[in-house]
Amino acid sequence: MLSLIVFLPLAAAAVLVGVPASAGKRVFTGSWVTVAAADLALVVAAWIGYDLGGGLAYEQRLPWIPSAGVSYHVGVDGLSLPLVAVTAALFLACAIYSLRQTHRVKSFVLLFLGLQTVSLGLFTALDLILFFVYFDLSIVGMYFVIARWGHGRARQSALTFFLYTFLGSLALLLGFIGLYLAADPHTFDIVALTRTNPLAGGELYGALVLLAIGVGLAVKTPTVPFHTWLPPAHTDAPAAGSAILAGVLLKMGTYGFVRIAMPLLPDTWRQYAGVVVVIGVVSVLYGALVALAQEDFKRMVAYTSVNHMGYVVLAVGAAGLAAGSDEQARSLAVTGAVTQMVSHGLLTGALFLLAGVLHDRAASYDMGAYSGLAGPAPVFAGVTGLVVFASLGLPGFSGFIAEFQILAGSLGPATVATALALLGILITAGLLLRALHRVFLGEARIPGAPESGFTDLKPSETASIVPLLALAILIGVLPRFLLDVIEPSSATLIGVVSS
Amino acid sequence: MTTSFLAAEPVRAAAGVLQSNAWVLIALPLLGAAVLLLVGRRGNAWGHVLGCATVLAAFGYGLALFASALGDPHPVRDLYLFSWIPVNALQVDFGLRLDPLSLVFVLLITGVGSLIHIYSIGYMAHDQQGRTGGANTERRRFFGYLNLFVAAMLVLVLGNGFVTLYLGWEGVGLASYLLIGFWQRRRTAGAAATKAFVMNRIGDVGLALAIFLLFAKLGTTQYTEVFARADELSSGVLLAITLLLLLGACGKSGQVPLQAWLPDAMEGPTPVSALIHAATMVTAGVYLIARANPLYTLSEGGQLAVTIVGAVTLLVGCVIGCAYDDIKKVLAYSTVSQIGYMILAVGLGPAGYALGIMHLLTHGFFKAGLFLGAGSVMHGMNDEVDMRRYGGLYRYMPITFVTFALGYLALIGFPFLSGYYSKDAIIEAAFGQGSWQGWVFGGAAALGAGLTAFYMTRLVLMTFFGPRRWENLTTADGEKYHPHESPAVMTVPMILLAVGSVGAGAFFTFGERLVGYLTPALGELEEGHAGVLPHVLIPVLTVGLSALGALAAWLFVGRRRVEVARPQRVSPVVRAARADLYGNAINRALVVRPTDGLARGLVTVDSRGVDGAVDGLAGFLGAASHGLRRWQSGFVRSYALSMFTGGVLLVAAMLAVGMP
């Protein structure tokens, strides 16, 4: 089942390779939408069939390189299934959004289909090497998306992105090898490593392994101070690329914390949880403050990602703190962290697609150059307004459910840090509303004053963005279907980290 | 006393058809909002009718609910609807609390809300200000937002836990944001809307922290469990929670130090000012403290902080109100000040909870009436708000004048009108505190009454009496003023509110009707201690001070000529009051500028720090990066370096934490 979900897009890509580019762009975009929709349907079916026990489901294990302890081992639990679902939903949204793509359509579609397989594969991988292969391939895929379909200084930004995250992934590999060597018998299997806990007791060796893995994941998340690749990559990436980068690729970092760093190095994690909490809070505040001073809409959204991911890091850090030994609160924090990954995927994905609309109409992200767009484009203004309010944590939207759980769960174990992190929701409210005010209110002004004015949302744009928003509202009002899946798994994780 | 009250008044499950379907109250306006905002132009013709109908229907339902519960021996009911955030440790239910406190709010919100919805049909019919679409499109959007507000406000007062309250709390914040910024083409409106939301968010952070603390200490956020187990909290935690809740109340209710957003909120259409920024939303802070009364009763420090905030705010509001010439801003500061009275009252503990709610209700009538009256004046005066350009208007708009005058008399506490009963009761209770607190809080409240009479008399004299200063003036677009009375769709709601301004106080007070009704939710009203002043003297003192204030206003404004141009040579006190007692300047200096400065500084660090460090350490890294330089040397170096720096910092941090 999982392998079908993961490899369906790749199989479709393989078929499409044979179709000549002259067949017309409709063939490619149309089949992309169809495949993405079919894949999402499969994920929904897997969700319905998922047993709420908190264990691994749809597990499959085939030998791959037995001599090195590497196997093709996949499966999902409550921590990964929601991310698989968000990935499938976002790729479908991007497919619909890209129906109007005109530039080198065939390779664009092939690349995204490949990226989808890579992303889904990562969230289902239960083997470190498999995880690492997907992790690296995602970087390569995104590099080409930015470099070939980006704008501005696309090549440079793409290279920056590539080098930075690639170096990060090398650190990750080092850490994985460290784990492998410590295990007896040597293995890369995540389930086996969780069970045997080869680095029990921490010590320096464990600390170094955690450092390597932590740096690798922190670059991808990204947390301060490893975030500097993110703003240029986002600014110059095409809209669909940005949406996938923020919505899916960033989650690979935070997912790594809950899938690998915490359960495989529980003692070391507890020992250094304080550092993680501090990094989380710094990311929350630093991301918000720097976003406050941005003039470029897309850069601003990119920095709010640093802020939002900071909450996730805070939560996983607080979950490792032994001080407030209330296991339930710490489990709540982890549930909140996973919910935040889902919520951020949906909302920031939507925000980047909306930024794409801005660029499509007037080739600029400069907030100072726009004004009064609510007049000519009321639907665009209304949808952006809703996404912005959802993003700043208004109750009734998914962001509130996530941040509420994270902060309520973290307050006990990490009181001061949580109180400081709350200031972040204050600053994000200020900066996002300031952006709304500048772009949408006042007399209408559009950079370059195009004759056509500013066209409101087109059908393909509405059809791609509004469903993401609708999902965020569904999770905000009736989050039970999601929380029931996540919670048993986060309780299991806390059990592993605590023992 | 609180614990005994809880033992006496257990919370029971909702019973009967009316109570088990009470969610209809919220669903009606919510549905209205959804339809109005999603239906598009097709709804232009009937949008306003639907908007009014949903709120009127909710009012009808509220009345039925109220009447059916009157004879109930167990008036505190809980209605479970669904499990909202069901996580093992945190069970947040979505449900409704139906008790006397929430029901009086339901009636206020839907009753006054209905009148203001109807008034808006006329007020928004010819809306020309900063509009982007056609007049009917704009009016439909307006009614959609107004319905959304009513729904959110009902969630706020009906929710049966702190998280549901927070949902409504932020919901009304959103509606308020949308309505303050309703005239989208006005830059100032957008700025005011943003300011309102962000300043409210400061309070929201306090409220959120209080909720998290409750969760961390008690493991629950539902009212029933929190209040039943309030005595498990240590006094330090109780103090923290009550202070944080107070911060939340300050934000929503425009109390010092978070008062500066409320006057700016007058950028919204006047019905919005009447409904949201006078009668209902801004009183949410009072509701919050009254609702959390079992917590406040256990914390003397928390209560004292509440009374101090109330006393300071009521004076600040009065003083600034004396200096403004903009009719809506005077009324806005008057609101700030009157809510100060309510906050003062609920800060007095069991001696004041019910009094605060009573003043909240009477104020809801007369302040909404005053705002609608001001709107009617503006409607007839080409949207002019400067009272220096009014004068002698009573002849041109008689109904507006009479209803406004009744609201005015009620507000300044003219004997036997609404405000007389409700405000006087608060002043008496404040004096009843004994010792220094009695003198300070009672004195502030009495002084406030005198100042209130001054600024309100000044407003009435400048608007309705004296020479017609507008005769020789033209509007900003060069048109002559043609003052005229408003249509019936506007005057009828004003008349109804005026009836409330006259009679509500006596009705509530007679036979202790309201206080007795609220007892199951707020506890027995405690009689004051031996006060610092004899009981009989206080009404005399209050009325005397009010008369003095009114007289002073007549001496300053009524007897003398009012200049159209604002006099510039004024005393430092007036200058300070005109500058909002420097509230905005303080915010700017203490919050806005440092935050902006910090943000800019961090941007510099972010964009230049890496490159700068690279230049400095180029030699150090030169060898390491030599092989990669053929690609794009600058980038490789800078990123390798920043990763290296990050790694060093991390190692240092890990050593610092990991070492015993």
PDB file of N, CA and C in Angstrom, chain A residues 419-450:
ATOM      1  N   ALA A 419       6.890  31.395  28.004  1.00  0.00           N
ATOM      2  CA  ALA A 419       6.389  32.759  28.153  1.00  0.00           C
ATOM      3  C   ALA A 419       7.039  33.672  27.119  1.00  0.00           C
ATOM      4  N   LEU A 420       8.353  33.466  26.891  1.00  0.00           N
ATOM      5  CA  LEU A 420       9.035  34.283  25.882  1.00  0.00           C
ATOM      6  C   LEU A 420       8.498  33.981  24.487  1.00  0.00           C
ATOM      7  N   ALA A 421       8.257  32.694  24.226  1.00  0.00           N
ATOM      8  CA  ALA A 421       7.780  32.306  22.899  1.00  0.00           C
ATOM      9  C   ALA A 421       6.413  32.912  22.608  1.00  0.00           C
ATOM     10  N   LEU A 422       5.637  33.152  23.664  1.00  0.00           N
ATOM     11  CA  LEU A 422       4.321  33.758  23.466  1.00  0.00           C
ATOM     12  C   LEU A 422       4.433  35.145  22.850  1.00  0.00           C
ATOM     13  N   LEU A 423       5.571  35.815  23.152  1.00  0.00           N
ATOM     14  CA  LEU A 423       5.759  37.136  22.536  1.00  0.00           C
ATOM     15  C   LEU A 423       5.786  37.003  21.022  1.00  0.00           C
ATOM     16  N   GLY A 424       6.214  35.833  20.550  1.00  0.00           N
ATOM     17  CA  GLY A 424       6.263  35.608  19.109  1.00  0.00           C
ATOM     18  C   GLY A 424       4.900  35.761  18.460  1.00  0.00           C
ATOM     19  N   ILE A 425       3.830  35.283  19.138  1.00  0.00           N
ATOM     20  CA  ILE A 425       2.520  35.375  18.501  1.00  0.00           C
ATOM     21  C   ILE A 425       2.054  36.829  18.446  1.00  0.00           C
ATOM     22  N   LEU A 426       2.603  37.631  19.352  1.00  0.00           N
ATOM     23  CA  LEU A 426       2.294  39.061  19.329  1.00  0.00           C
ATOM     24  C   LEU A 426       2.948  39.728  18.120  1.00  0.00           C
ATOM     25  N   ILE A 427       4.235  39.409  17.920  1.00  0.00           N
ATOM     26  CA  ILE A 427       4.965  40.057  16.822  1.00  0.00           C
ATOM     27  C   ILE A 427       4.426  39.587  15.474  1.00  0.00           C
ATOM     28  N   THR A 428       4.128  38.284  15.358  1.00  0.00           N
ATOM     29  CA  THR A 428       3.628  37.815  14.055  1.00  0.00           C
ATOM     30  C   THR A 428       2.297  38.488  13.728  1.00  0.00           C
ATOM     31  N   ALA A 429       1.461  38.701  14.755  1.00  0.00           N
ATOM     32  CA  ALA A 429       0.209  39.401  14.484  1.00  0.00           C
ATOM     33  C   ALA A 429       0.499  40.784  13.914  1.00  0.00           C
ATOM     34  N   GLY A 430       1.442  41.479  14.537  1.00  0.00           N
ATOM     35  CA  GLY A 430       1.775  42.825  14.075  1.00  0.00           C
ATOM     36  C   GLY A 430       2.285  42.824  12.646  1.00  0.00           C
ATOM     37  N   LEU A 431       3.202  41.916  12.341  1.00  0.00           N
ATOM     38  CA  LEU A 431       3.836  42.001  11.020  1.00  0.00           C
ATOM     39  C   LEU A 431       2.898  41.530   9.919  1.00  0.00           C
ATOM     40  N   LEU A 432       2.078  40.526  10.209  1.00  0.00           N
ATOM     41  CA  LEU A 432       1.183  40.038   9.156  1.00  0.00           C
ATOM     42  C   LEU A 432       0.074  41.059   8.875  1.00  0.00           C
ATOM     43  N   LEU A 433      -0.424  41.693   9.944  1.00  0.00           N
ATOM     44  CA  LEU A 433      -1.466  42.693   9.707  1.00  0.00           C
ATOM     45  C   LEU A 433      -0.898  43.925   9.030  1.00  0.00           C
ATOM     46  N   ARG A 434       0.353  44.254   9.356  1.00  0.00           N
ATOM     47  CA  ARG A 434       0.981  45.378   8.681  1.00  0.00           C
ATOM     48  C   ARG A 434       1.069  45.093   7.180  1.00  0.00           C
ATOM     49  N   ALA A 435       1.417  43.843   6.863  1.00  0.00           N
ATOM     50  CA  ALA A 435       1.501  43.474   5.453  1.00  0.00           C
ATOM     51  C   ALA A 435       0.131  43.594   4.781  1.00  0.00           C
ATOM     52  N   LEU A 436      -0.903  43.095   5.442  1.00  0.00           N
ATOM     53  CA  LEU A 436      -2.262  43.207   4.881  1.00  0.00           C
ATOM     54  C   LEU A 436      -2.608  44.662   4.628  1.00  0.00           C
ATOM     55  N   HIS A 437      -2.322  45.473   5.641  1.00  0.00           N
ATOM     56  CA  HIS A 437      -2.627  46.899   5.549  1.00  0.00           C
ATOM     57  C   HIS A 437      -1.938  47.540   4.354  1.00  0.00           C
ATOM     58  N   ARG A 438      -0.651  47.218   4.197  1.00  0.00           N
ATOM     59  CA  ARG A 438       0.108  47.874   3.134  1.00  0.00           C
ATOM     60  C   ARG A 438      -0.350  47.423   1.755  1.00  0.00           C
ATOM     61  N   VAL A 439      -0.596  46.136   1.610  1.00  0.00           N
ATOM     62  CA  VAL A 439      -0.862  45.618   0.266  1.00  0.00           C
ATOM     63  C   VAL A 439      -2.322  45.813  -0.137  1.00  0.00           C
ATOM     64  N   PHE A 440      -3.236  45.678   0.818  1.00  0.00           N
ATOM     65  CA  PHE A 440      -4.636  45.596   0.415  1.00  0.00           C
ATOM     66  C   PHE A 440      -5.465  46.838   0.688  1.00  0.00           C
ATOM     67  N   LEU A 441      -5.046  47.699   1.622  1.00  0.00           N
ATOM     68  CA  LEU A 441      -5.891  48.835   1.959  1.00  0.00           C
ATOM     69  C   LEU A 441      -5.361  50.121   1.327  1.00  0.00           C
ATOM     70  N   GLY A 442      -6.198  51.135   1.361  1.00  0.00           N
ATOM     71  CA  GLY A 442      -5.816  52.409   0.770  1.00  0.00           C
ATOM     72  C   GLY A 442      -6.249  52.492  -0.691  1.00  0.00           C
ATOM     73  N   GLU A 443      -5.743  53.513  -1.400  1.00  0.00           N
ATOM     74  CA  GLU A 443      -6.056  53.669  -2.821  1.00  0.00           C
ATOM     75  C   GLU A 443      -5.305  52.604  -3.616  1.00  0.00           C
ATOM     76  N   ALA A 444      -5.952  52.061  -4.664  1.00  0.00           N
ATOM     77  CA  ALA A 444      -5.327  50.992  -5.433  1.00  0.00           C
ATOM     78  C   ALA A 444      -4.072  51.488  -6.155  1.00  0.00           C
ATOM     79  N   ARG A 445      -2.978  50.729  -6.001  1.00  0.00           N
ATOM     80  CA  ARG A 445      -1.744  51.040  -6.735  1.00  0.00           C
ATOM     81  C   ARG A 445      -1.052  49.720  -7.048  1.00  0.00           C
ATOM     82  N   ILE A 446      -0.623  49.575  -8.302  1.00  0.00           N
ATOM     83  CA  ILE A 446       0.010  48.336  -8.735  1.00  0.00           C
ATOM     84  C   ILE A 446       1.335  48.709  -9.389  1.00  0.00           C
ATOM     85  N   PRO A 447       2.418  48.025  -9.041  1.00  0.00           N
ATOM     86  CA  PRO A 447       3.711  48.403  -9.625  1.00  0.00           C
ATOM     87  C   PRO A 447       3.688  48.281 -11.149  1.00  0.00           C
ATOM     88  N   GLY A 448       4.238  49.287 -11.800  1.00  0.00           N
ATOM     89  CA  GLY A 448       4.259  49.289 -13.257  1.00  0.00           C
ATOM     90  C   GLY A 448       2.931  49.702 -13.853  1.00  0.00           C
ATOM     91  N   ALA A 449       1.914  49.894 -13.007  1.00  0.00           N
ATOM     92  CA  ALA A 449       0.578  50.317 -13.440  1.00  0.00           C
ATOM     93  C   ALA A 449       0.146  49.659 -14.742  1.00  0.00           C
ATOM     94  N   PRO A 450       0.033  48.297 -14.753  1.00  0.00           N
ATOM     95  CA  PRO A 450      -0.361  47.633 -16.000  1.00  0.00           C
ATOM     96  C   PRO A 450      -1.771  48.056 -16.434  1.00  0.00           C
TER      97      PRO A 450
END
